[in-house]
Amino acid sequence: MSERALRGTRLGATSYETDRGIDLAPRQTVEYACQNGHRFEVPFSVEAEIPSAWECRFCGQEAALLDGDEPEEKKVKPTRTHWDMLMERRTREELEEVLAERLAVLRSGGMNLAVHPRDTRKSA
């Protein structure tokens, strides 16, 4: 019985509500154009902030707002290298001092580079 109750209707496809007696929000129409020459309009509320770019409804590329301001370029931070981060922690004089200490240890034979303490291979 319940199967027959919905027969003949397409759920979700058709709205049975009417627009009678409803005041829609004030709207404005904004025009966009993409690089492929497609032009289209998008309705926005009068109170809405208008985006400077919108996806083209024909080809999917980014379309720019016509008669609008160019989008602001975002500030990009310069890439920090390991050297930059090291120089934030130490001065050049301190680095030269550490280098001299480590070279002195290596030259004195204080570190045996032939056998590493974590080396699990048996030496012959």
N, CA, C and O atoms as CSV, one atom per row, in Angstrom:
chain,resi,resn,atom,element,x,y,z
A,1,MET,N,N,0.816,-1.187,0.000
A,1,MET,CA,C,0.000,0.000,0.000
A,1,MET,C,C,0.863,1.256,0.000
A,1,MET,O,O,0.563,2.217,-0.708
A,2,SER,N,N,1.955,1.250,0.808
A,2,SER,CA,C,2.800,2.442,0.883
A,2,SER,C,C,3.522,2.704,-0.434
A,2,SER,O,O,3.868,3.848,-0.730
A,3,GLU,N,N,3.749,1.673,-1.217
A,3,GLU,CA,C,4.408,1.860,-2.507
A,3,GLU,C,C,3.528,2.672,-3.454
A,3,GLU,O,O,4.035,3.450,-4.263
A,4,ARG,N,N,2.233,2.494,-3.355
A,4,ARG,CA,C,1.316,3.183,-4.254
A,4,ARG,C,C,1.102,4.643,-3.849
A,4,ARG,O,O,0.686,5.450,-4.680
A,5,ALA,N,N,1.374,4.993,-2.607
A,5,ALA,CA,C,1.108,6.346,-2.131
A,5,ALA,C,C,2.002,7.367,-2.832
A,5,ALA,O,O,1.571,8.497,-3.062
A,6,LEU,N,N,3.216,7.002,-3.173
A,6,LEU,CA,C,4.146,7.930,-3.812
A,6,LEU,C,C,4.253,7.702,-5.309
A,6,LEU,O,O,5.052,8.355,-5.980
A,7,ARG,N,N,3.482,6.811,-5.825
A,7,ARG,CA,C,3.575,6.523,-7.245
A,7,ARG,C,C,3.161,7.744,-8.059
A,7,ARG,O,O,2.144,8.376,-7.773
A,8,GLY,N,N,3.953,8.068,-9.068
A,8,GLY,CA,C,3.623,9.181,-9.937
A,8,GLY,C,C,4.307,10.482,-9.538
A,8,GLY,O,O,4.191,11.475,-10.255
A,9,THR,N,N,5.009,10.504,-8.423
A,9,THR,CA,C,5.739,11.726,-8.041
A,9,THR,C,C,7.227,11.444,-8.089
A,9,THR,O,O,7.676,10.322,-7.856
A,10,ARG,N,N,7.975,12.481,-8.395
A,10,ARG,CA,C,9.438,12.366,-8.393
A,10,ARG,C,C,9.935,13.139,-7.180
A,10,ARG,O,O,9.952,14.370,-7.194
A,11,LEU,N,N,10.325,12.452,-6.168
A,11,LEU,CA,C,10.742,13.103,-4.931
A,11,LEU,C,C,11.984,13.952,-5.180
A,11,LEU,O,O,12.959,13.485,-5.768
A,12,GLY,N,N,11.941,15.180,-4.736
A,12,GLY,CA,C,13.097,16.059,-4.850
A,12,GLY,C,C,13.208,16.773,-6.177
A,12,GLY,O,O,13.939,17.758,-6.276
A,13,ALA,N,N,12.521,16.319,-7.184
A,13,ALA,CA,C,12.649,16.916,-8.503
A,13,ALA,C,C,11.720,18.108,-8.689
A,13,ALA,O,O,12.035,19.030,-9.440
A,14,THR,N,N,10.580,18.094,-8.010
A,14,THR,CA,C,9.592,19.140,-8.195
A,14,THR,C,C,9.207,19.714,-6.842
A,14,THR,O,O,8.940,18.979,-5.891
A,15,SER,N,N,9.183,21.040,-6.773
A,15,SER,CA,C,8.733,21.697,-5.552
A,15,SER,C,C,7.266,22.048,-5.716
A,15,SER,O,O,6.851,22.558,-6.756
A,16,TYR,N,N,6.491,21.772,-4.690
A,16,TYR,CA,C,5.068,22.068,-4.737
A,16,TYR,C,C,4.739,23.382,-4.039
A,16,TYR,O,O,3.569,23.738,-3.901
A,17,GLU,N,N,5.779,24.111,-3.595
A,17,GLU,CA,C,5.565,25.403,-2.958
A,17,GLU,C,C,5.511,26.489,-4.022
A,17,GLU,O,O,6.136,26.368,-5.076
A,18,THR,N,N,4.772,27.534,-3.746
A,18,THR,CA,C,4.679,28.659,-4.677
A,18,THR,C,C,5.394,29.865,-4.088
A,18,THR,O,O,5.658,29.911,-2.887
A,19,ASP,N,N,5.709,30.845,-4.939
A,19,ASP,CA,C,6.381,32.064,-4.507
A,19,ASP,C,C,5.388,33.164,-4.164
A,19,ASP,O,O,5.791,34.304,-3.931
A,20,ARG,N,N,4.120,32.853,-4.130
A,20,ARG,CA,C,3.104,33.854,-3.817
A,20,ARG,C,C,3.256,34.339,-2.382
A,20,ARG,O,O,3.385,33.538,-1.456
A,21,GLY,N,N,3.239,35.659,-2.203
A,21,GLY,CA,C,3.278,36.245,-0.879
A,21,GLY,C,C,4.662,36.264,-0.239
A,21,GLY,O,O,4.787,36.537,0.955
A,22,ILE,N,N,5.692,35.979,-1.014
A,22,ILE,CA,C,7.059,35.956,-0.477
A,22,ILE,C,C,7.834,37.114,-1.087
A,22,ILE,O,O,7.870,37.271,-2.308
A,23,ASP,N,N,8.452,37.924,-0.237
A,23,ASP,CA,C,9.306,39.014,-0.715
A,23,ASP,C,C,10.740,38.516,-0.744
A,23,ASP,O,O,11.313,38.196,0.298
A,24,LEU,N,N,11.319,38.450,-1.932
A,24,LEU,CA,C,12.699,38.010,-2.077
A,24,LEU,C,C,13.645,39.123,-1.649
A,24,LEU,O,O,13.298,40.302,-1.717
A,25,ALA,N,N,14.831,38.750,-1.211
A,25,ALA,CA,C,15.841,39.729,-0.820
A,25,ALA,C,C,16.253,40.535,-2.045
A,25,ALA,O,O,16.274,40.007,-3.156
A,26,PRO,N,N,16.582,41.817,-1.849
A,26,PRO,CA,C,17.039,42.610,-2.990
A,26,PRO,C,C,18.307,42.005,-3.586
A,26,PRO,O,O,19.216,41.593,-2.865
A,27,ARG,N,N,18.349,41.961,-4.898
A,27,ARG,CA,C,19.467,41.306,-5.574
A,27,ARG,C,C,20.135,42.246,-6.564
A,27,ARG,O,O,19.559,43.233,-7.022
A,28,GLN,N,N,21.376,41.892,-6.871
A,28,GLN,CA,C,22.114,42.581,-7.935
A,28,GLN,C,C,22.749,41.512,-8.818
A,28,GLN,O,O,23.105,40.433,-8.342
A,29,THR,N,N,22.886,41.813,-10.084
A,29,THR,CA,C,23.476,40.876,-11.022
A,29,THR,C,C,24.881,41.363,-11.374
A,29,THR,O,O,25.080,42.526,-11.725
A,30,VAL,N,N,25.847,40.454,-11.273
A,30,VAL,CA,C,27.245,40.776,-11.516
A,30,VAL,C,C,27.722,39.951,-12.701
A,30,VAL,O,O,27.387,38.773,-12.817
A,31,GLU,N,N,28.503,40.569,-13.580
A,31,GLU,CA,C,28.961,39.882,-14.782
A,31,GLU,C,C,30.422,39.487,-14.659
A,31,GLU,O,O,31.252,40.268,-14.195
A,32,TYR,N,N,30.731,38.256,-15.082
A,32,TYR,CA,C,32.088,37.708,-15.062
A,32,TYR,C,C,32.460,37.293,-16.488
A,32,TYR,O,O,31.590,37.023,-17.316
A,33,ALA,N,N,33.769,37.248,-16.759
A,33,ALA,CA,C,34.275,36.791,-18.055
A,33,ALA,C,C,35.538,35.973,-17.825
A,33,ALA,O,O,36.387,36.343,-17.014
A,34,CYS,N,N,35.657,34.852,-18.549
A,34,CYS,CA,C,36.848,34.006,-18.421
A,34,CYS,C,C,37.776,34.263,-19.609
A,34,CYS,O,O,37.443,35.021,-20.520
A,35,GLN,N,N,38.937,33.622,-19.584
A,35,GLN,CA,C,39.934,33.827,-20.640
A,35,GLN,C,C,39.494,33.253,-21.980
A,35,GLN,O,O,40.005,33.661,-23.024
A,36,ASN,N,N,38.560,32.319,-21.965
A,36,ASN,CA,C,38.073,31.723,-23.211
A,36,ASN,C,C,36.974,32.563,-23.864
A,36,ASN,O,O,36.413,32.157,-24.882
A,37,GLY,N,N,36.664,33.717,-23.296
A,37,GLY,CA,C,35.678,34.603,-23.891
A,37,GLY,C,C,34.250,34.365,-23.420
A,37,GLY,O,O,33.328,35.027,-23.896
A,38,HIS,N,N,34.053,33.442,-22.504
A,38,HIS,CA,C,32.705,33.200,-21.991
A,38,HIS,C,C,32.318,34.318,-21.029
A,38,HIS,O,O,33.097,34.711,-20.161
A,39,ARG,N,N,31.106,34.816,-21.203
A,39,ARG,CA,C,30.571,35.849,-20.304
A,39,ARG,C,C,29.287,35.313,-19.694
A,39,ARG,O,O,28.461,34.712,-20.381
A,40,PHE,N,N,29.129,35.540,-18.394
A,40,PHE,CA,C,27.930,35.062,-17.718
A,40,PHE,C,C,27.644,35.960,-16.519
A,40,PHE,O,O,28.516,36.682,-16.035
A,41,GLU,N,N,26.417,35.895,-16.061
A,41,GLU,CA,C,25.979,36.715,-14.936
A,41,GLU,C,C,25.658,35.831,-13.744
A,41,GLU,O,O,25.183,34.705,-13.892
A,42,VAL,N,N,25.930,36.366,-12.555
A,42,VAL,CA,C,25.639,35.658,-11.313
A,42,VAL,C,C,24.849,36.601,-10.406
A,42,VAL,O,O,25.282,37.729,-10.172
A,43,PRO,N,N,23.703,36.160,-9.895
A,43,PRO,CA,C,22.933,37.025,-8.981
A,43,PRO,C,C,23.488,36.937,-7.556
A,43,PRO,O,O,23.794,35.849,-7.068
A,44,PHE,N,N,23.614,38.087,-6.898
A,44,PHE,CA,C,24.055,38.165,-5.508
A,44,PHE,C,C,23.088,39.050,-4.747
A,44,PHE,O,O,22.384,39.870,-5.335
A,45,SER,N,N,23.061,38.879,-3.453
A,45,SER,CA,C,22.305,39.775,-2.602
A,45,SER,C,C,22.971,41.145,-2.628
A,45,SER,O,O,24.180,41.247,-2.834
A,46,VAL,N,N,22.188,42.188,-2.421
A,46,VAL,CA,C,22.739,43.542,-2.402
A,46,VAL,C,C,23.735,43.685,-1.256
A,46,VAL,O,O,24.688,44.457,-1.354
A,47,GLU,N,N,23.519,42.944,-0.171
A,47,GLU,CA,C,24.380,43.037,1.003
A,47,GLU,C,C,25.626,42.160,0.907
A,47,GLU,O,O,26.526,42.285,1.738
A,48,ALA,N,N,25.698,41.285,-0.079
A,48,ALA,CA,C,26.800,40.325,-0.178
A,48,ALA,C,C,28.082,40.999,-0.656
A,48,ALA,O,O,28.055,41.970,-1.412
A,49,GLU,N,N,29.204,40.455,-0.192
A,49,GLU,CA,C,30.507,40.902,-0.685
A,49,GLU,C,C,30.771,40.174,-2.002
A,49,GLU,O,O,30.735,38.944,-2.055
A,50,ILE,N,N,31.033,40.926,-3.050
A,50,ILE,CA,C,31.183,40.352,-4.390
A,50,ILE,C,C,32.606,39.826,-4.564
A,50,ILE,O,O,33.560,40.592,-4.422
A,51,PRO,N,N,32.775,38.521,-4.870
A,51,PRO,CA,C,34.121,37.986,-5.091
A,51,PRO,C,C,34.692,38.474,-6.416
A,51,PRO,O,O,33.953,38.681,-7.378
A,52,SER,N,N,36.004,38.656,-6.462
A,52,SER,CA,C,36.639,39.158,-7.685
A,52,SER,C,C,36.824,38.061,-8.722
A,52,SER,O,O,37.084,38.356,-9.889
A,53,ALA,N,N,36.695,36.800,-8.318
A,53,ALA,CA,C,36.832,35.685,-9.265
A,53,ALA,C,C,35.719,34.677,-9.004
A,53,ALA,O,O,35.257,34.511,-7.876
A,54,TRP,N,N,35.301,34.007,-10.085
A,54,TRP,CA,C,34.225,33.017,-10.004
A,54,TRP,C,C,34.515,31.942,-11.029
A,54,TRP,O,O,35.093,32.234,-12.076
A,55,GLU,N,N,34.135,30.718,-10.760
A,55,GLU,CA,C,34.370,29.633,-11.706
A,55,GLU,C,C,33.431,29.769,-12.902
A,55,GLU,O,O,32.222,29.931,-12.737
A,56,CYS,N,N,33.993,29.701,-14.094
A,56,CYS,CA,C,33.196,29.822,-15.320
A,56,CYS,C,C,32.229,28.651,-15.401
A,56,CYS,O,O,32.623,27.496,-15.236
A,57,ARG,N,N,30.979,28.953,-15.652
A,57,ARG,CA,C,29.989,27.882,-15.690
A,57,ARG,C,C,30.030,27.115,-17.007
A,57,ARG,O,O,29.362,26.089,-17.134
A,58,PHE,N,N,30.796,27.584,-17.991
A,58,PHE,CA,C,30.883,26.892,-19.276
A,58,PHE,C,C,32.094,25.973,-19.364
A,58,PHE,O,O,31.980,24.825,-19.793
A,59,CYS,N,N,33.278,26.492,-18.947
A,59,CYS,CA,C,34.504,25.704,-19.105
A,59,CYS,C,C,35.195,25.373,-17.786
A,59,CYS,O,O,36.120,24.561,-17.774
A,60,GLY,N,N,34.776,25.972,-16.680
A,60,GLY,CA,C,35.347,25.644,-15.382
A,60,GLY,C,C,36.595,26.427,-15.006
A,60,GLY,O,O,37.107,26.271,-13.898
A,61,GLN,N,N,37.097,27.271,-15.913
A,61,GLN,CA,C,38.265,28.084,-15.570
A,61,GLN,C,C,37.843,29.253,-14.695
A,61,GLN,O,O,36.657,29.546,-14.542
A,62,GLU,N,N,38.854,29.918,-14.122
A,62,GLU,CA,C,38.551,31.066,-13.270
A,62,GLU,C,C,38.178,32.264,-14.125
A,62,GLU,O,O,38.894,32.630,-15.057
A,63,ALA,N,N,37.053,32.863,-13.795
A,63,ALA,CA,C,36.572,34.034,-14.518
A,63,ALA,C,C,36.735,35.265,-13.634
A,63,ALA,O,O,36.560,35.188,-12.418
A,64,ALA,N,N,37.068,36.391,-14.241
A,64,ALA,CA,C,37.295,37.631,-13.497
A,64,ALA,C,C,36.053,38.500,-13.538
A,64,ALA,O,O,35.273,38.469,-14.490
A,65,LEU,N,N,35.897,39.263,-12.496
A,65,LEU,CA,C,34.785,40.189,-12.386
A,65,LEU,C,C,34.972,41.322,-13.399
A,65,LEU,O,O,36.034,41.942,-13.450
A,66,LEU,N,N,33.943,41.588,-14.200
A,66,LEU,CA,C,34.008,42.705,-15.137
A,66,LEU,C,C,33.705,43.990,-14.386
A,66,LEU,O,O,32.859,44.005,-13.492
A,67,ASP,N,N,34.385,45.057,-14.739
A,67,ASP,CA,C,34.205,46.361,-14.101
A,67,ASP,C,C,34.465,46.282,-12.596
A,67,ASP,O,O,33.806,46.954,-11.803
A,68,GLY,N,N,35.419,45.464,-12.225
A,68,GLY,CA,C,35.742,45.330,-10.812
A,68,GLY,C,C,37.222,45.549,-10.568
A,68,GLY,O,O,38.006,45.673,-11.508
A,69,ASP,N,N,37.595,45.596,-9.311
A,69,ASP,CA,C,38.988,45.752,-8.949
A,69,ASP,C,C,39.723,44.438,-9.161
A,69,ASP,O,O,39.147,43.358,-9.030
A,70,GLU,N,N,41.005,44.549,-9.492
A,70,GLU,CA,C,41.837,43.363,-9.624
A,70,GLU,C,C,42.037,42.746,-8.242
A,70,GLU,O,O,42.127,43.475,-7.255
A,71,PRO,N,N,42.107,41.428,-8.152
A,71,PRO,CA,C,42.333,40.806,-6.841
A,71,PRO,C,C,43.708,41.176,-6.292
A,71,PRO,O,O,44.685,41.273,-7.035
A,72,GLU,N,N,43.764,41.381,-4.979
A,72,GLU,CA,C,45.022,41.749,-4.358
A,72,GLU,C,C,45.956,40.549,-4.336
A,72,GLU,O,O,45.547,39.420,-4.067
A,73,GLU,N,N,47.232,40.829,-4.630
A,73,GLU,CA,C,48.235,39.776,-4.569
A,73,GLU,C,C,48.555,39.491,-3.111
A,73,GLU,O,O,48.791,40.411,-2.328
A,74,LYS,N,N,48.564,38.217,-2.750
A,74,LYS,CA,C,48.883,37.847,-1.383
A,74,LYS,C,C,50.386,37.938,-1.171
A,74,LYS,O,O,51.178,37.593,-2.047
A,75,LYS,N,N,50.759,38.409,0.010
A,75,LYS,CA,C,52.173,38.494,0.328
A,75,LYS,C,C,52.706,37.089,0.543
A,75,LYS,O,O,52.134,36.296,1.291
A,76,VAL,N,N,53.813,36.797,-0.127
A,76,VAL,CA,C,54.415,35.476,-0.035
A,76,VAL,C,C,55.678,35.591,0.811
A,76,VAL,O,O,56.547,36.423,0.552
A,77,LYS,N,N,55.758,34.743,1.822
A,77,LYS,CA,C,56.948,34.746,2.663
A,77,LYS,C,C,58.100,34.116,1.894
A,77,LYS,O,O,57.910,33.130,1.182
A,78,PRO,N,N,59.304,34.687,2.039
A,78,PRO,CA,C,60.446,34.047,1.380
A,78,PRO,C,C,60.732,32.697,2.048
A,78,PRO,O,O,60.519,32.525,3.248
A,79,THR,N,N,61.207,31.770,1.267
A,79,THR,CA,C,61.491,30.437,1.767
A,79,THR,C,C,62.686,30.484,2.711
A,79,THR,O,O,63.741,31.025,2.380
A,80,ARG,N,N,62.494,29.902,3.896
A,80,ARG,CA,C,63.585,29.855,4.863
A,80,ARG,C,C,64.361,28.572,4.657
A,80,ARG,O,O,63.792,27.480,4.661
A,81,THR,N,N,65.673,28.710,4.475
A,81,THR,CA,C,66.532,27.546,4.309
A,81,THR,C,C,67.085,27.129,5.664
A,81,THR,O,O,66.902,27.826,6.662
A,82,HIS,N,N,67.764,25.981,5.689
A,82,HIS,CA,C,68.411,25.528,6.927
A,82,HIS,C,C,69.467,26.538,7.366
A,82,HIS,O,O,69.639,26.792,8.558
A,83,TRP,N,N,70.168,27.108,6.394
A,83,TRP,CA,C,71.192,28.090,6.719
A,83,TRP,C,C,70.570,29.323,7.386
A,83,TRP,O,O,71.129,29.849,8.348
A,84,ASP,N,N,69.437,29.781,6.894
A,84,ASP,CA,C,68.752,30.932,7.491
A,84,ASP,C,C,68.360,30.644,8.934
A,84,ASP,O,O,68.542,31.485,9.815
A,85,MET,N,N,67.822,29.453,9.169
A,85,MET,CA,C,67.416,29.106,10.534
A,85,MET,C,C,68.627,28.970,11.455
A,85,MET,O,O,68.555,29.344,12.626
A,86,LEU,N,N,69.741,28.436,10.939
A,86,LEU,CA,C,70.963,28.323,11.731
A,86,LEU,C,C,71.503,29.699,12.089
A,86,LEU,O,O,71.961,29.921,13.210
A,87,MET,N,N,71.448,30.619,11.139
A,87,MET,CA,C,71.964,31.967,11.386
A,87,MET,C,C,71.081,32.748,12.364
A,87,MET,O,O,71.529,33.734,12.949
A,88,GLU,N,N,69.837,32.318,12.543
A,88,GLU,CA,C,68.986,32.942,13.555
A,88,GLU,C,C,69.417,32.539,14.960
A,88,GLU,O,O,69.245,33.299,15.914
A,89,ARG,N,N,69.984,31.325,15.080
A,89,ARG,CA,C,70.369,30.825,16.399
A,89,ARG,C,C,71.815,31.143,16.773
A,89,ARG,O,O,72.120,31.306,17.954
A,90,ARG,N,N,72.707,31.234,15.791
A,90,ARG,CA,C,74.138,31.413,16.066
A,90,ARG,C,C,74.716,32.519,15.186
A,90,ARG,O,O,74.221,32.811,14.097
A,91,THR,N,N,75.800,33.128,15.716
A,91,THR,CA,C,76.536,34.103,14.910
A,91,THR,C,C,77.594,33.359,14.104
A,91,THR,O,O,77.891,32.194,14.368
A,92,ARG,N,N,78.142,34.034,13.145
A,92,ARG,CA,C,79.182,33.404,12.313
A,92,ARG,C,C,80.408,33.040,13.150
A,92,ARG,O,O,81.035,32.008,12.908
A,93,GLU,N,N,80.756,33.870,14.128
A,93,GLU,CA,C,81.906,33.594,14.995
A,93,GLU,C,C,81.669,32.324,15.814
A,93,GLU,O,O,82.573,31.503,15.971
A,94,GLU,N,N,80.437,32.165,16.338
A,94,GLU,CA,C,80.127,30.954,17.098
A,94,GLU,C,C,80.212,29.710,16.210
A,94,GLU,O,O,80.696,28.667,16.650
A,95,LEU,N,N,79.752,29.814,14.983
A,95,LEU,CA,C,79.817,28.676,14.065
A,95,LEU,C,C,81.256,28.309,13.738
A,95,LEU,O,O,81.594,27.128,13.663
A,96,GLU,N,N,82.107,29.316,13.543
A,96,GLU,CA,C,83.514,29.027,13.261
A,96,GLU,C,C,84.181,28.379,14.462
A,96,GLU,O,O,85.045,27.517,14.299
A,97,GLU,N,N,83.791,28.784,15.669
A,97,GLU,CA,C,84.343,28.185,16.883
A,97,GLU,C,C,83.929,26.721,17.007
A,97,GLU,O,O,84.762,25.870,17.319
A,98,VAL,N,N,82.659,26.418,16.768
A,98,VAL,CA,C,82.186,25.039,16.825
A,98,VAL,C,C,82.870,24.199,15.758
A,98,VAL,O,O,83.241,23.056,16.025
A,99,LEU,N,N,83.043,24.729,14.575
A,99,LEU,CA,C,83.717,24.003,13.504
A,99,LEU,C,C,85.156,23.682,13.895
A,99,LEU,O,O,85.618,22.562,13.678
A,100,ALA,N,N,85.863,24.639,14.463
A,100,ALA,CA,C,87.257,24.415,14.880
A,100,ALA,C,C,87.326,23.327,15.953
A,100,ALA,O,O,88.222,22.484,15.916
A,101,GLU,N,N,86.393,23.333,16.909
A,101,GLU,CA,C,86.366,22.301,17.949
A,101,GLU,C,C,86.147,20.922,17.355
A,101,GLU,O,O,86.850,19.977,17.713
A,102,ARG,N,N,85.184,20.790,16.452
A,102,ARG,CA,C,84.876,19.487,15.855
A,102,ARG,C,C,86.025,18.993,14.981
A,102,ARG,O,O,86.324,17.799,14.968
A,103,LEU,N,N,86.671,19.901,14.251
A,103,LEU,CA,C,87.820,19.498,13.433
A,103,LEU,C,C,88.969,19.037,14.321
A,103,LEU,O,O,89.668,18.085,13.973
A,104,ALA,N,N,89.178,19.695,15.463
A,104,ALA,CA,C,90.246,19.297,16.383
A,104,ALA,C,C,89.979,17.893,16.926
A,104,ALA,O,O,90.905,17.091,17.047
A,105,VAL,N,N,88.722,17.590,17.255
A,105,VAL,CA,C,88.381,16.250,17.748
A,105,VAL,C,C,88.644,15.209,16.667
A,105,VAL,O,O,89.195,14.147,16.954
A,106,LEU,N,N,88.260,15.500,15.438
A,106,LEU,CA,C,88.479,14.554,14.335
A,106,LEU,C,C,89.967,14.321,14.084
A,106,LEU,O,O,90.398,13.186,13.884
A,107,ARG,N,N,90.738,15.386,14.097
A,107,ARG,CA,C,92.179,15.273,13.817
A,107,ARG,C,C,92.932,14.565,14.937
A,107,ARG,O,O,93.939,13.903,14.684
A,108,SER,N,N,92.454,14.698,16.168
A,108,SER,CA,C,93.142,14.056,17.295
A,108,SER,C,C,92.820,12.573,17.390
A,108,SER,O,O,93.454,11.857,18.165
A,109,GLY,N,N,91.864,12.104,16.631
A,109,GLY,CA,C,91.485,10.694,16.668
A,109,GLY,C,C,90.488,10.408,17.765
A,109,GLY,O,O,90.265,9.246,18.105
A,110,GLY,N,N,89.892,11.418,18.319
A,110,GLY,CA,C,88.901,11.247,19.383
A,110,GLY,C,C,87.665,10.509,18.918
A,110,GLY,O,O,86.969,9.898,19.730
A,111,MET,N,N,87.381,10.553,17.643
A,111,MET,CA,C,86.239,9.825,17.077
A,111,MET,C,C,86.790,8.814,16.086
A,111,MET,O,O,87.557,9.167,15.189
A,112,ASN,N,N,86.403,7.574,16.245
A,112,ASN,CA,C,86.827,6.546,15.310
A,112,ASN,C,C,85.753,6.418,14.245
A,112,ASN,O,O,84.688,5.854,14.494
A,113,LEU,N,N,86.029,6.934,13.073
A,113,LEU,CA,C,85.030,6.921,12.003
A,113,LEU,C,C,84.893,5.561,11.348
A,113,LEU,O,O,83.905,5.305,10.660
A,114,ALA,N,N,85.871,4.680,11.551
A,114,ALA,CA,C,85.810,3.367,10.914
A,114,ALA,C,C,84.741,2.493,11.551
A,114,ALA,O,O,84.113,1.694,10.857
A,115,VAL,N,N,84.520,2.626,12.856
A,115,VAL,CA,C,83.532,1.805,13.552
A,115,VAL,C,C,82.481,2.733,14.143
A,115,VAL,O,O,82.767,3.562,15.007
A,116,HIS,N,N,81.295,2.575,13.666
A,116,HIS,CA,C,80.185,3.384,14.158
A,116,HIS,C,C,79.534,2.624,15.301
A,116,HIS,O,O,79.359,1.411,15.187
A,117,PRO,N,N,79.160,3.288,16.420
A,117,PRO,CA,C,78.587,2.561,17.558
A,117,PRO,C,C,77.281,1.844,17.234
A,117,PRO,O,O,76.947,0.864,17.900
A,118,ARG,N,N,76.543,2.297,16.244
A,118,ARG,CA,C,75.280,1.647,15.884
A,118,ARG,C,C,75.450,0.614,14.772
A,118,ARG,O,O,74.481,-0.022,14.356
A,119,ASP,N,N,76.652,0.455,14.306
A,119,ASP,CA,C,76.909,-0.484,13.198
A,119,ASP,C,C,76.781,-1.902,13.735
A,119,ASP,O,O,77.571,-2.310,14.587
A,120,THR,N,N,75.804,-2.660,13.253
A,120,THR,CA,C,75.561,-4.012,13.759
A,120,THR,C,C,76.323,-5.068,12.963
A,120,THR,O,O,76.304,-6.243,13.331
A,121,ARG,N,N,76.988,-4.677,11.889
A,121,ARG,CA,C,77.726,-5.652,11.087
A,121,ARG,C,C,78.997,-6.059,11.853
A,121,ARG,O,O,79.611,-5.239,12.536
A,122,LYS,N,N,79.359,-7.272,11.732
A,122,LYS,CA,C,80.579,-7.755,12.383
A,122,LYS,C,C,81.766,-7.369,11.519
A,122,LYS,O,O,81.762,-7.575,10.305
A,123,SER,N,N,82.794,-6.801,12.167
A,123,SER,CA,C,84.007,-6.450,11.414
A,123,SER,C,C,84.863,-7.683,11.264
A,123,SER,O,O,84.940,-8.498,12.183
A,124,ALA,N,N,85.513,-7.837,10.116
A,124,ALA,CA,C,86.281,-9.034,9.799
A,124,ALA,C,C,87.641,-9.015,10.409
A,124,ALA,O,O,88.411,-9.958,10.230
